[in-house]
Amino acid sequence: MLNLISAAILAGGVMLLIFGIRASESLGSDISRLFTGNPTDKAIYLLIGGAALCVIGLIGLMRGRRSK
């Protein structure tokens, strides 16, 4: 059961990373980057959240394999 939950968390993290990459390449992010030098906050939050979920999911998958 833990492996299923970890895999779902990992899949959610990958989806957030994909959305974050797409958001960082959007027109709004380009305009924000023009004036501030940084992409929009939404893109940054999606990338950070996706990376965190990927790490948590991978740790859960590795931990579940080791306990067997």
Short mmCIF file of C-alpha atoms in Angstrom, two decimals:
data_model
loop_
_atom_site.label_atom_id
_atom_site.label_comp_id
_atom_site.label_asym_id
_atom_site.label_seq_id
_atom_site.Cartn_x
_atom_site.Cartn_y
_atom_site.Cartn_z
CA MET A 1 0.00 0.00 0.00
CA LEU A 2 2.87 2.37 0.79
CA ASN A 3 4.35 1.80 -2.67
CA LEU A 4 1.05 2.75 -4.31
CA ILE A 5 0.82 5.99 -2.32
CA SER A 6 4.48 6.80 -3.02
CA ALA A 7 3.98 6.18 -6.73
CA ALA A 8 0.95 8.48 -6.73
CA ILE A 9 2.96 11.20 -4.94
CA LEU A 10 5.78 10.77 -7.46
CA ALA A 11 3.33 11.00 -10.38
CA GLY A 12 1.82 14.16 -8.88
CA GLY A 13 5.28 15.64 -8.53
CA VAL A 14 6.11 14.91 -12.15
CA MET A 15 2.84 16.53 -13.23
CA LEU A 16 3.60 19.64 -11.16
CA LEU A 17 7.09 19.84 -12.68
CA ILE A 18 5.61 19.65 -16.18
CA PHE A 19 3.07 22.37 -15.36
CA GLY A 20 5.82 24.49 -13.80
CA ILE A 21 8.03 24.20 -16.86
CA ARG A 22 5.14 25.13 -19.12
CA ALA A 23 4.21 28.06 -16.86
CA SER A 24 7.79 29.32 -16.85
CA GLU A 25 7.75 29.42 -20.65
CA SER A 26 4.41 31.26 -20.89
CA LEU A 27 3.86 34.80 -22.12
CA GLY A 28 3.05 36.06 -18.63
CA SER A 29 6.26 34.60 -17.29
CA ASP A 30 8.21 36.15 -20.17
CA ILE A 31 6.75 39.57 -19.36
CA SER A 32 7.54 39.12 -15.68
CA ARG A 33 11.07 38.04 -16.56
CA LEU A 34 11.46 41.16 -18.75
CA PHE A 35 10.70 43.52 -15.86
CA THR A 36 11.91 41.63 -12.80
CA GLY A 37 14.39 39.14 -14.17
CA ASN A 38 12.43 36.24 -12.62
CA PRO A 39 9.56 34.08 -13.85
CA THR A 40 6.16 34.39 -12.18
CA ASP A 41 5.64 33.19 -8.62
CA LYS A 42 3.18 30.55 -9.83
CA ALA A 43 5.84 28.94 -12.03
CA ILE A 44 8.36 28.94 -9.19
CA TYR A 45 5.88 27.43 -6.73
CA LEU A 46 4.92 24.70 -9.20
CA LEU A 47 8.57 23.81 -9.80
CA ILE A 48 9.47 23.76 -6.11
CA GLY A 49 6.36 21.78 -5.17
CA GLY A 50 6.90 19.30 -7.98
CA ALA A 51 10.52 18.75 -7.03
CA ALA A 52 9.57 18.25 -3.37
CA LEU A 53 6.85 15.74 -4.22
CA CYS A 54 9.21 13.85 -6.53
CA VAL A 55 11.78 13.54 -3.75
CA ILE A 56 9.15 12.43 -1.23
CA GLY A 57 7.74 9.89 -3.67
CA LEU A 58 11.16 8.47 -4.49
CA ILE A 59 12.07 8.20 -0.82
CA GLY A 60 8.81 6.40 -0.15
CA LEU A 61 9.41 3.96 -3.00
CA MET A 62 12.96 3.22 -1.87
CA ARG A 63 11.88 2.84 1.74
CA GLY A 64 9.10 0.45 0.76
CA ARG A 65 11.48 -1.78 -1.20
CA ARG A 66 14.03 -1.87 1.58
CA SER A 67 11.50 -2.99 4.20
CA LYS A 68 10.55 -6.15 2.29
#
